[in-house]
Short mmCIF file of C-alpha atoms in Angstrom, two decimals:
data_model
loop_
_atom_site.label_atom_id
_atom_site.label_comp_id
_atom_site.label_asym_id
_atom_site.label_seq_id
_atom_site.Cartn_x
_atom_site.Cartn_y
_atom_site.Cartn_z
CA UNK A 1 132.01 94.61 83.72
CA UNK A 2 129.65 91.67 83.22
CA UNK A 3 126.60 93.75 82.37
CA UNK A 4 125.75 93.66 78.62
CA UNK A 5 126.81 96.69 76.56
CA UNK A 6 123.94 99.05 75.96
CA UNK A 7 123.98 98.59 72.18
CA UNK A 8 123.72 94.79 72.38
CA UNK A 9 121.13 95.05 75.10
CA UNK A 10 118.93 97.33 73.00
CA UNK A 11 119.24 95.05 69.96
CA UNK A 12 118.30 92.03 72.08
CA UNK A 13 115.33 93.78 73.61
CA UNK A 14 114.10 94.97 70.22
CA UNK A 15 114.34 91.47 68.84
CA UNK A 16 112.41 90.05 71.78
CA UNK A 17 109.77 92.71 71.43
CA UNK A 18 109.31 91.93 67.73
CA UNK A 19 108.91 88.26 68.52
CA UNK A 20 106.43 89.06 71.30
CA UNK A 21 104.31 91.23 68.98
CA UNK A 22 104.30 88.41 66.44
CA UNK A 23 103.03 85.96 69.02
CA UNK A 24 100.31 88.41 70.22
CA UNK A 25 99.14 89.00 66.66
CA UNK A 26 98.72 85.33 66.02
CA UNK A 27 96.66 84.70 69.18
CA UNK A 28 95.22 88.05 70.17
CA UNK A 29 91.72 86.60 70.33
CA UNK A 30 92.68 83.53 72.31
CA UNK A 31 92.03 83.39 76.08
CA UNK A 32 94.58 81.76 78.27
CA UNK A 33 92.27 79.61 80.40
CA UNK A 34 95.03 78.44 82.66
CA UNK A 35 95.92 82.09 83.45
CA UNK A 36 92.24 82.97 83.92
CA UNK A 37 91.89 80.01 86.29
CA UNK A 38 94.94 81.14 88.25
CA UNK A 39 93.51 84.60 88.61
CA UNK A 40 90.19 83.12 89.64
CA UNK A 41 91.85 81.06 92.35
CA UNK A 42 93.72 84.14 93.56
CA UNK A 43 90.46 86.08 93.54
CA UNK A 44 88.73 83.40 95.58
CA UNK A 45 91.53 83.51 98.11
CA UNK A 46 91.67 87.34 98.22
CA UNK A 47 87.93 87.89 98.47
CA UNK A 48 86.96 84.85 100.58
CA UNK A 49 86.84 87.01 103.72
CA UNK A 50 84.10 89.13 102.05
CA UNK A 51 81.80 86.21 101.35
CA UNK A 52 80.43 85.85 104.94
CA UNK A 53 80.21 89.62 105.24
CA UNK A 54 78.12 89.86 102.03
CA UNK A 55 75.94 86.98 103.14
CA UNK A 56 75.26 88.36 106.62
CA UNK A 57 74.59 91.93 105.44
CA UNK A 58 72.39 90.86 102.50
CA UNK A 59 70.43 88.29 104.58
CA UNK A 60 69.74 90.71 107.42
CA UNK A 61 68.66 93.56 105.14
CA UNK A 62 66.67 91.20 102.89
CA UNK A 63 64.81 89.54 105.73
CA UNK A 64 63.99 92.89 107.39
CA UNK A 65 62.71 94.38 104.16
CA UNK A 66 60.68 91.25 103.31
CA UNK A 67 59.16 91.15 106.76
CA UNK A 68 58.11 94.76 106.52
CA UNK A 69 56.76 94.44 103.00
CA UNK A 70 55.04 91.05 103.58
CA UNK A 71 51.34 90.91 102.90
CA UNK A 72 49.61 87.55 103.58
CA UNK A 73 47.60 85.84 100.83
CA UNK A 74 44.47 83.78 101.48
CA UNK A 75 42.93 81.23 99.20
CA UNK A 76 39.70 79.12 99.02
CA UNK A 77 39.04 76.31 96.59
CA UNK A 78 35.75 74.59 95.73
CA UNK A 79 34.51 72.11 93.24
CA UNK A 80 31.09 72.61 91.55
CA UNK A 81 28.99 70.64 89.13
CA UNK A 82 27.41 72.62 86.28
CA UNK A 83 24.33 70.97 84.61
CA UNK A 84 20.83 71.51 83.23
CA UNK A 85 17.93 70.88 85.65
CA UNK A 86 15.12 68.35 85.11
CA UNK A 87 13.20 69.20 81.94
CA UNK A 88 10.75 66.28 81.34
CA UNK A 89 8.92 63.49 83.23
CA UNK A 90 6.90 60.69 81.61
CA UNK A 91 5.12 57.40 82.42
CA UNK A 92 6.66 54.27 81.01
CA UNK A 93 3.19 52.59 80.75
CA UNK A 94 3.52 50.71 83.98
CA UNK A 95 2.57 53.64 86.18
CA UNK A 96 6.26 54.48 86.96
CA UNK A 97 7.45 58.03 86.27
CA UNK A 98 10.86 58.33 84.68
CA UNK A 99 13.02 61.51 84.98
CA UNK A 100 14.85 62.61 81.84
CA UNK A 101 17.68 65.19 82.05
CA UNK A 102 18.91 67.31 79.20
CA UNK A 103 22.54 66.05 79.58
CA UNK A 104 23.48 66.85 76.01
CA UNK A 105 24.20 70.49 76.90
CA UNK A 106 26.21 69.81 80.11
CA UNK A 107 29.61 69.96 78.28
CA UNK A 108 28.66 73.26 76.69
CA UNK A 109 27.40 74.62 79.99
CA UNK A 110 30.65 73.63 81.68
CA UNK A 111 32.74 75.39 79.03
CA UNK A 112 30.55 78.51 79.11
CA UNK A 113 30.66 78.58 82.90
CA UNK A 114 34.50 78.46 82.94
CA UNK A 115 34.81 81.22 80.31
CA UNK A 116 32.36 83.56 82.04
CA UNK A 117 33.79 83.03 85.54
CA UNK A 118 37.30 83.81 84.27
CA UNK A 119 36.17 86.99 82.55
CA UNK A 120 36.83 90.48 83.83
CA UNK A 121 33.12 91.31 83.58
CA UNK A 122 32.32 88.56 86.08
CA UNK A 123 34.86 90.00 88.56
CA UNK A 124 33.40 93.50 88.15
CA UNK A 125 29.90 92.15 88.84
CA UNK A 126 31.20 90.40 91.97
CA UNK A 127 32.82 93.63 93.18
CA UNK A 128 29.59 95.50 92.57
CA UNK A 129 27.74 92.94 94.70
CA UNK A 130 30.31 93.55 97.45
CA UNK A 131 30.04 97.33 97.06
CA UNK A 132 33.65 97.75 96.06
CA UNK A 133 35.20 99.68 93.17
CA UNK A 134 37.60 96.84 92.39
CA UNK A 135 37.61 93.20 93.41
CA UNK A 136 40.52 92.50 95.79
CA UNK A 137 40.81 88.90 94.63
CA UNK A 138 41.51 86.72 91.67
CA UNK A 139 39.04 84.08 90.49
CA UNK A 140 40.27 81.09 88.52
CA UNK A 141 37.97 78.36 87.11
CA UNK A 142 39.32 75.16 85.52
CA UNK A 143 37.44 72.26 83.97
CA UNK A 144 37.90 68.80 85.54
CA UNK A 145 38.20 66.52 82.55
CA UNK A 146 36.54 66.88 79.14
CA UNK A 147 33.70 64.41 79.73
CA UNK A 148 32.58 65.53 83.20
CA UNK A 149 30.61 68.63 84.27
CA UNK A 150 32.84 69.40 87.22
CA UNK A 151 34.70 72.72 87.64
CA UNK A 152 37.42 73.69 90.18
CA UNK A 153 37.18 77.31 91.38
CA UNK A 154 39.99 79.00 93.24
CA UNK A 155 39.64 82.41 94.82
CA UNK A 156 42.76 84.19 96.20
CA UNK A 157 43.04 87.51 97.96
CA UNK A 158 45.99 89.51 99.21
CA UNK A 159 45.83 91.00 102.72
CA UNK A 160 42.70 92.33 104.33
CA UNK A 161 40.02 90.05 105.70
CA UNK A 162 40.96 86.31 105.69
CA UNK A 163 37.32 85.42 104.97
CA UNK A 164 37.20 87.59 101.87
CA UNK A 165 37.67 84.66 99.47
CA UNK A 166 34.73 82.88 101.08
CA UNK A 167 32.53 85.95 100.54
CA UNK A 168 33.44 85.88 96.87
CA UNK A 169 32.74 82.13 96.62
CA UNK A 170 29.28 82.62 97.98
CA UNK A 171 28.46 85.15 95.22
CA UNK A 172 29.72 83.07 92.28
CA UNK A 173 26.55 81.00 91.66
CA UNK A 174 23.98 83.86 91.96
CA UNK A 175 26.19 86.22 89.92
CA UNK A 176 26.64 83.60 87.15
CA UNK A 177 22.89 82.83 87.03
CA UNK A 178 22.03 86.51 86.93
CA UNK A 179 24.50 87.09 84.08
CA UNK A 180 23.32 84.24 81.82
CA UNK A 181 19.59 84.67 82.68
CA UNK A 182 17.53 82.65 80.20
CA UNK A 183 20.24 82.66 77.59
CA UNK A 184 21.47 79.20 78.45
CA UNK A 185 18.25 78.04 79.95
CA UNK A 186 17.91 76.75 83.49
CA UNK A 187 21.38 76.02 84.96
CA UNK A 188 22.25 74.24 88.19
CA UNK A 189 25.57 75.02 90.01
CA UNK A 190 26.05 72.59 92.86
CA UNK A 191 28.89 73.06 95.33
CA UNK A 192 30.40 69.72 96.42
CA UNK A 193 32.80 71.25 99.01
CA UNK A 194 30.56 73.33 101.26
CA UNK A 195 31.99 75.11 104.27
CA UNK A 196 35.43 75.52 102.84
CA UNK A 197 37.49 78.12 104.75
CA UNK A 198 40.26 80.48 103.63
CA UNK A 199 43.82 79.34 104.23
CA UNK A 200 47.12 81.21 103.78
CA UNK A 201 48.28 80.65 100.20
CA UNK A 202 51.93 81.31 101.00
CA UNK A 203 54.10 81.54 104.07
CA UNK A 204 57.04 83.87 104.82
CA UNK A 205 59.50 81.23 106.18
CA UNK A 206 62.60 82.71 107.81
CA UNK A 207 64.64 79.60 106.97
CA UNK A 208 63.73 79.86 103.29
CA UNK A 209 64.59 83.53 103.22
CA UNK A 210 68.03 82.84 104.79
CA UNK A 211 68.73 80.10 102.24
CA UNK A 212 67.59 82.35 99.38
CA UNK A 213 69.80 85.30 100.41
CA UNK A 214 72.76 83.03 101.09
CA UNK A 215 72.57 81.68 97.53
CA UNK A 216 72.24 85.26 96.17
CA UNK A 217 75.32 86.28 98.24
CA UNK A 218 77.40 83.42 96.77
CA UNK A 219 76.33 84.43 93.25
CA UNK A 220 77.27 88.10 93.90
CA UNK A 221 80.59 87.01 95.32
CA UNK A 222 81.34 84.82 92.34
CA UNK A 223 80.55 87.70 90.00
CA UNK A 224 83.02 89.89 91.88
CA UNK A 225 85.70 87.20 91.69
CA UNK A 226 85.08 86.68 87.97
CA UNK A 227 85.28 90.40 87.25
CA UNK A 228 88.51 90.55 89.18
CA UNK A 229 89.86 87.57 87.20
CA UNK A 230 89.02 89.07 83.88
CA UNK A 231 90.56 92.42 84.66
CA UNK A 232 93.94 91.08 85.96
CA UNK A 233 96.93 91.45 83.76
CA UNK A 234 100.05 90.53 85.68
CA UNK A 235 103.42 88.98 85.06
CA UNK A 236 103.11 85.37 86.14
CA UNK A 237 106.41 83.87 85.10
CA UNK A 238 109.67 84.34 83.20
CA UNK A 239 107.86 83.31 80.00
CA UNK A 240 105.00 85.64 80.78
CA UNK A 241 107.47 88.49 81.21
CA UNK A 242 108.88 87.84 77.71
CA UNK A 243 105.39 87.62 76.24
CA UNK A 244 103.76 90.69 77.86
CA UNK A 245 106.73 93.00 78.24
CA UNK A 246 109.15 91.76 75.63
CA UNK A 247 111.87 91.72 78.33
CA UNK A 248 113.94 88.85 79.69
CA UNK A 249 114.88 88.92 83.40
CA UNK A 250 118.59 88.98 84.14
CA UNK A 251 117.79 87.35 87.45
CA UNK A 252 114.90 85.39 88.91
CA UNK A 253 114.71 85.53 92.74
CA UNK A 254 112.53 83.01 94.61
CA UNK A 255 110.81 83.68 97.95
CA UNK A 256 113.21 84.21 100.80
CA UNK A 257 111.47 81.96 103.32
CA UNK A 258 108.26 80.56 104.72
CA UNK A 259 105.51 82.17 106.67
CA UNK A 260 106.24 79.85 109.61
CA UNK A 261 109.79 81.24 109.89
CA UNK A 262 110.81 83.71 112.54
CA UNK A 263 110.34 87.43 111.84
CA UNK A 264 111.79 88.05 108.39
CA UNK A 265 114.78 90.41 108.32
CA UNK A 266 115.58 92.94 105.60
CA UNK A 267 119.06 91.43 105.45
CA UNK A 268 118.01 87.99 104.44
CA UNK A 269 121.52 86.73 103.63
CA UNK A 270 122.29 86.94 107.35
CA UNK A 271 119.17 85.00 108.33
CA UNK A 272 119.77 81.29 108.92
CA UNK A 273 116.19 80.51 107.94
CA UNK A 274 116.57 82.12 104.51
CA UNK A 275 115.71 79.96 101.47
CA UNK A 276 119.09 78.82 100.03
CA UNK A 277 117.79 79.42 96.49
CA UNK A 278 117.06 83.00 97.41
CA UNK A 279 120.57 83.52 98.65
CA UNK A 280 122.10 81.96 95.49
CA UNK A 281 119.90 84.04 93.19
CA UNK A 282 120.85 87.28 94.96
CA UNK A 283 124.58 86.38 94.77
CA UNK A 284 124.21 85.67 91.09
CA UNK A 285 122.52 89.01 90.52
CA UNK A 286 125.28 90.75 92.49
CA UNK A 287 127.91 89.01 90.38
CA UNK A 288 126.25 90.12 87.12
CA UNK A 289 126.08 93.79 88.12
CA UNK A 290 129.40 94.10 90.00
CA UNK A 291 132.14 95.99 88.07
CA UNK A 292 135.54 94.46 87.42
CA UNK A 293 138.43 95.29 89.70
CA UNK A 294 140.03 97.73 87.23
CA UNK A 295 136.86 99.86 86.89
CA UNK A 296 135.92 102.74 89.13
CA UNK A 297 132.88 102.91 91.39
CA UNK A 298 129.60 102.27 89.63
CA UNK A 299 126.21 103.59 90.66
CA UNK A 300 123.47 100.90 90.45
CA UNK A 301 119.93 102.13 90.99
CA UNK A 302 117.04 99.82 91.93
CA UNK A 303 113.45 100.82 91.30
CA UNK A 304 110.04 99.29 90.49
CA UNK A 305 106.64 100.33 89.22
CA UNK A 306 104.84 100.39 92.53
CA UNK A 307 105.39 99.74 96.23
CA UNK A 308 105.35 96.21 97.54
CA UNK A 309 107.49 94.66 94.89
CA UNK A 310 110.51 94.00 97.16
CA UNK A 311 113.04 96.33 95.67
CA UNK A 312 114.36 97.57 99.01
CA UNK A 313 114.93 94.07 100.24
CA UNK A 314 116.64 93.15 96.99
CA UNK A 315 118.80 96.28 97.24
CA UNK A 316 119.93 95.45 100.75
CA UNK A 317 120.72 91.81 100.03
CA UNK A 318 122.53 92.61 96.78
CA UNK A 319 124.64 95.09 98.68
CA UNK A 320 125.47 92.37 101.20
CA UNK A 321 126.27 89.79 98.48
CA UNK A 322 128.58 92.22 96.63
CA UNK A 323 130.36 93.12 99.87
CA UNK A 324 130.79 89.42 100.71
CA UNK A 325 132.69 89.03 97.45
CA UNK A 326 135.24 91.55 98.58
CA UNK A 327 133.80 94.68 96.96
CA UNK A 328 133.60 98.00 98.75
CA UNK A 329 129.89 98.69 98.82
CA UNK A 330 127.69 101.52 100.07
CA UNK A 331 123.90 101.38 100.18
CA UNK A 332 122.23 104.75 99.63
CA UNK A 333 118.65 105.35 100.61
CA UNK A 334 117.39 107.34 97.61
CA UNK A 335 113.86 107.88 98.88
CA UNK A 336 114.07 111.39 100.33
CA UNK A 337 110.44 111.38 101.43
CA UNK A 338 110.96 108.34 103.64
CA UNK A 339 114.27 107.03 104.79
CA UNK A 340 113.35 103.41 105.15
CA UNK A 341 116.63 101.50 104.90
CA UNK A 342 117.72 102.36 108.40
CA UNK A 343 114.42 101.07 109.74
CA UNK A 344 114.62 97.77 107.95
CA UNK A 345 118.21 97.29 109.08
CA UNK A 346 117.18 98.23 112.59
CA UNK A 347 119.73 100.99 112.95
CA UNK A 348 119.22 102.64 116.31
CA UNK A 349 122.00 105.20 116.26
CA UNK A 350 121.52 108.65 114.72
CA UNK A 351 122.63 108.63 111.09
CA UNK A 352 122.83 111.03 108.18
CA UNK A 353 121.37 110.66 104.73
CA UNK A 354 121.13 112.64 101.52
CA UNK A 355 118.82 115.28 103.03
CA UNK A 356 121.28 116.01 105.90
CA UNK A 357 124.21 116.11 103.46
CA UNK A 358 122.38 118.46 101.06
CA UNK A 359 121.64 120.84 103.92
CA UNK A 360 125.38 121.17 104.65
CA UNK A 361 124.88 120.02 108.23
CA UNK A 362 127.46 117.23 107.92
CA UNK A 363 130.83 116.83 106.23
CA UNK A 364 131.52 114.35 103.45
CA UNK A 365 133.38 112.07 105.79
CA UNK A 366 130.56 111.96 108.40
CA UNK A 367 127.42 111.06 106.51
CA UNK A 368 128.28 107.35 105.92
CA UNK A 369 127.37 104.81 108.58
CA UNK A 370 129.07 101.45 109.16
CA UNK A 371 127.79 98.68 111.39
CA UNK A 372 129.54 95.46 112.15
CA UNK A 373 126.27 93.56 111.63
CA UNK A 374 126.51 94.04 107.87
CA UNK A 375 129.59 94.30 105.58
CA UNK A 376 128.65 97.50 103.75
CA UNK A 377 128.25 101.20 104.51
CA UNK A 378 124.84 102.85 104.68
CA UNK A 379 123.64 106.33 103.74
CA UNK A 380 120.24 106.62 105.30
CA UNK A 381 119.23 109.40 107.66
CA UNK A 382 116.38 110.54 109.79
CA UNK A 383 115.58 113.81 107.95
CA UNK A 384 113.14 113.78 105.03
CA UNK A 385 111.71 116.36 102.66
CA UNK A 386 108.46 117.14 100.90
CA UNK A 387 110.36 118.58 97.95
CA UNK A 388 113.02 116.05 96.91
CA UNK A 389 113.42 117.46 93.36
CA UNK A 390 115.27 120.52 94.71
CA UNK A 391 117.74 118.33 96.57
CA UNK A 392 118.23 115.70 93.83
CA UNK A 393 119.20 118.37 91.26
CA UNK A 394 121.52 120.24 93.64
CA UNK A 395 125.27 120.46 93.09
CA UNK A 396 125.97 118.98 96.56
CA UNK A 397 124.27 115.69 95.59
CA UNK A 398 126.26 115.59 92.39
CA UNK A 399 129.48 116.04 94.37
CA UNK A 400 128.24 113.41 96.87
CA UNK A 401 128.02 110.75 94.21
CA UNK A 402 131.45 111.78 92.91
CA UNK A 403 132.93 111.18 96.36
CA UNK A 404 131.11 107.82 96.68
CA UNK A 405 132.46 106.65 93.29
CA UNK A 406 135.97 107.39 94.45
CA UNK A 407 135.55 105.57 97.75
CA UNK A 408 133.50 102.49 96.75
CA UNK A 409 133.39 99.88 94.01
CA UNK A 410 129.55 99.62 94.04
CA UNK A 411 127.05 102.36 95.00
CA UNK A 412 123.62 100.80 95.29
CA UNK A 413 120.77 103.32 95.37
CA UNK A 414 117.33 102.25 96.54
CA UNK A 415 114.75 104.67 95.03
CA UNK A 416 110.98 105.07 95.23
CA UNK A 417 108.67 103.44 92.67
CA UNK A 418 108.74 105.34 89.39
CA UNK A 419 105.14 104.68 88.24
CA UNK A 420 103.83 106.69 91.11
CA UNK A 421 106.10 109.67 91.56
CA UNK A 422 109.05 111.15 89.61
CA UNK A 423 111.78 111.01 92.29
CA UNK A 424 113.32 107.86 90.91
CA UNK A 425 113.36 109.28 87.40
CA UNK A 426 115.19 112.39 88.63
CA UNK A 427 117.72 110.27 90.60
CA UNK A 428 118.42 108.11 87.53
CA UNK A 429 120.75 110.76 86.07
CA UNK A 430 123.39 109.77 88.64
CA UNK A 431 123.07 106.06 87.87
CA UNK A 432 125.29 104.06 85.56
CA UNK A 433 122.85 101.14 85.62
CA UNK A 434 119.14 101.01 86.44
CA UNK A 435 117.67 97.69 87.56
CA UNK A 436 113.91 97.25 87.49
CA UNK A 437 112.17 94.93 89.97
CA UNK A 438 109.05 93.05 88.80
CA UNK A 439 107.32 90.97 91.39
CA UNK A 440 105.77 87.76 90.05
CA UNK A 441 101.93 87.55 90.17
CA UNK A 442 101.79 91.06 91.67
CA UNK A 443 103.02 93.61 89.17
CA UNK A 444 100.39 94.89 86.70
CA UNK A 445 101.58 95.04 83.11
CA UNK A 446 100.06 98.44 82.47
CA UNK A 447 101.74 99.94 85.54
CA UNK A 448 105.14 98.44 84.54
CA UNK A 449 104.80 99.98 81.08
CA UNK A 450 103.91 103.29 82.63
CA UNK A 451 106.97 103.17 84.81
CA UNK A 452 109.16 102.31 81.88
CA UNK A 453 107.74 105.18 79.85
CA UNK A 454 108.54 107.56 82.75
CA UNK A 455 112.10 106.31 82.96
CA UNK A 456 112.79 106.09 79.19
CA UNK A 457 113.66 109.79 78.54
CA UNK A 458 116.28 109.83 81.27
CA UNK A 459 117.87 106.36 81.40
CA UNK A 460 117.51 102.95 79.69
CA UNK A 461 116.82 100.07 82.06
CA UNK A 462 119.94 97.89 82.23
CA UNK A 463 118.23 94.76 83.49
CA UNK A 464 115.01 93.33 84.95
CA UNK A 465 114.77 91.23 88.07
CA UNK A 466 111.75 88.85 88.46
CA UNK A 467 111.23 88.89 92.19
CA UNK A 468 109.39 86.43 94.53
CA UNK A 469 109.09 83.80 91.80
CA UNK A 470 106.98 80.68 92.41
CA UNK A 471 103.74 82.50 92.92
CA UNK A 472 102.19 80.08 95.37
CA UNK A 473 104.87 81.05 97.87
CA UNK A 474 105.53 84.48 96.55
CA UNK A 475 103.31 86.42 98.91
CA UNK A 476 105.05 84.98 101.90
CA UNK A 477 108.54 86.41 101.55
CA UNK A 478 107.71 90.09 101.60
CA UNK A 479 104.25 90.01 103.15
CA UNK A 480 105.48 92.42 105.85
CA UNK A 481 106.77 94.89 103.30
CA UNK A 482 103.73 94.55 101.06
CA UNK A 483 101.86 97.26 102.93
CA UNK A 484 104.83 99.52 102.20
CA UNK A 485 103.42 102.37 104.19
CA UNK A 486 102.56 104.75 101.40
CA UNK A 487 99.10 105.45 102.75
CA UNK A 488 96.32 104.76 100.23
CA UNK A 489 97.23 105.06 96.59
CA UNK A 490 94.68 102.69 95.13
CA UNK A 491 96.07 99.48 96.49
CA UNK A 492 99.46 101.16 96.84
CA UNK A 493 98.63 104.24 98.86
CA UNK A 494 98.26 107.97 98.48
CA UNK A 495 101.78 108.33 97.41
CA UNK A 496 102.76 111.78 96.36
CA UNK A 497 101.57 114.66 94.30
CA UNK A 498 98.05 115.91 93.69
CA UNK A 499 95.63 113.07 93.16
CA UNK A 500 98.11 110.61 94.55
CA UNK A 501 97.60 111.94 98.02
CA UNK A 502 99.85 113.15 100.77
CA UNK A 503 103.10 111.34 100.39
CA UNK A 504 105.22 113.52 102.57
CA UNK A 505 102.73 115.91 104.02
CA UNK A 506 101.24 115.66 107.45
CA UNK A 507 100.45 112.08 108.50
CA UNK A 508 103.41 110.30 107.25
CA UNK A 509 103.93 106.98 108.98
CA UNK A 510 107.24 105.22 109.53
CA UNK A 511 108.76 103.97 106.36
CA UNK A 512 107.32 101.69 103.67
CA UNK A 513 106.16 98.95 105.94
CA UNK A 514 104.52 98.45 109.26
CA UNK A 515 107.78 98.83 111.20
CA UNK A 516 105.99 99.40 114.43
CA UNK A 517 104.61 95.88 114.00
CA UNK A 518 108.11 94.60 113.33
CA UNK A 519 109.36 96.09 116.63
CA UNK A 520 106.50 94.48 118.50
CA UNK A 521 107.29 91.11 116.95
CA UNK A 522 110.95 91.41 117.86
CA UNK A 523 110.19 92.36 121.41
#
């Protein structure tokens, strides 16, 4: 057999793990900017559809709320001259009378005027003159230059009467004079902009609101994408797999085709549009795991951490590749909650699977199905169960695998993901080899580690397969199977027990993928 012995495999994996830990220790505080940028691009692509939704919803609600809450503001501005009045008149000896102004105090008067008008006491006196408890306006006085006696006064009010600022302006001079009295001596406040009317101080432009909320929407969307990017931890390449998991893939399988191809088939090796590199990679994997001619039948189990990683497609095509090499191969659908293999292979005739065999309804010679479209036998029925553990551990299933090992060289078992439910872990006791599928730029590291922890007490993983490599094309090959049909378990679906939802109970669906969509496409 070409698969590495378990002892050598464990030693190699331990050595790789030690090396990986050493690398992590040396750079644990470093951030891989290229990886972050890759996640950011993926986040932009994944969440792009939500950007217009966020923009429309936020703009509509924001505009409606602002329109309802909008209160207009009115403002009036005047310029006044503050000075001392005429204080002395004399004859220059020729009979002409000369007027003399006390201009020395004009600068002080200007400064005092500005300080008093801007004070809270001045506003309270104005409100008393208007008969109000509190002035519904703001008064702002500013000097115009240091050497002049001009002062700009701005009165602004919010809501109410648009002429309110004008009423306040009219009371500024008498209120100021009454407050200073004889303290500053006679004071003249002359308004150089009479007849000024109140104008709106701000407008509620719909166009400006739309622009504002569109900008806010983009910022919110970018924050979502950035958070997504910072929280991703996936296997992005063969090297990344070594670094993050301490495991080397025994096979790297590229995408099987392009999105523009015809409807993708589960049996890609029989599809003329299949990527040749995919076919060669699958054949290489089959060669590595196929037993020698002098060995008996070997049970090879395929599993993954979560749905959508392409393990069923890999299982089917590996079975085909091994059979094309002259081996007697049987493909067993080990997911007793959903018998999906027959659906992917488009088997129309009634067939029997593990559940039917365990029930005793069929004989050992009747539960295998052969179709001339593919060169291997299939064990995948129509019956399912909500309690697979009882069947998996039964003596009839043990005897079934004994019969299969006598009849076939390779028994390939496609099982459910083992990070979600325990069915694959229970089935592993019948396997001679366990092969773990990791989908590039899809599988989360923490979920892979959880799956390996679940499997470790029962069986060591023989080899890892990096599936759908070349991430830019990776989502194309198994896009149809990505939905996988497990309902809603986070992004994977409510898969099985307790908090994982209703895997086999009630509304069940048809297999892992949207097979009804497949049928429509074929028609």
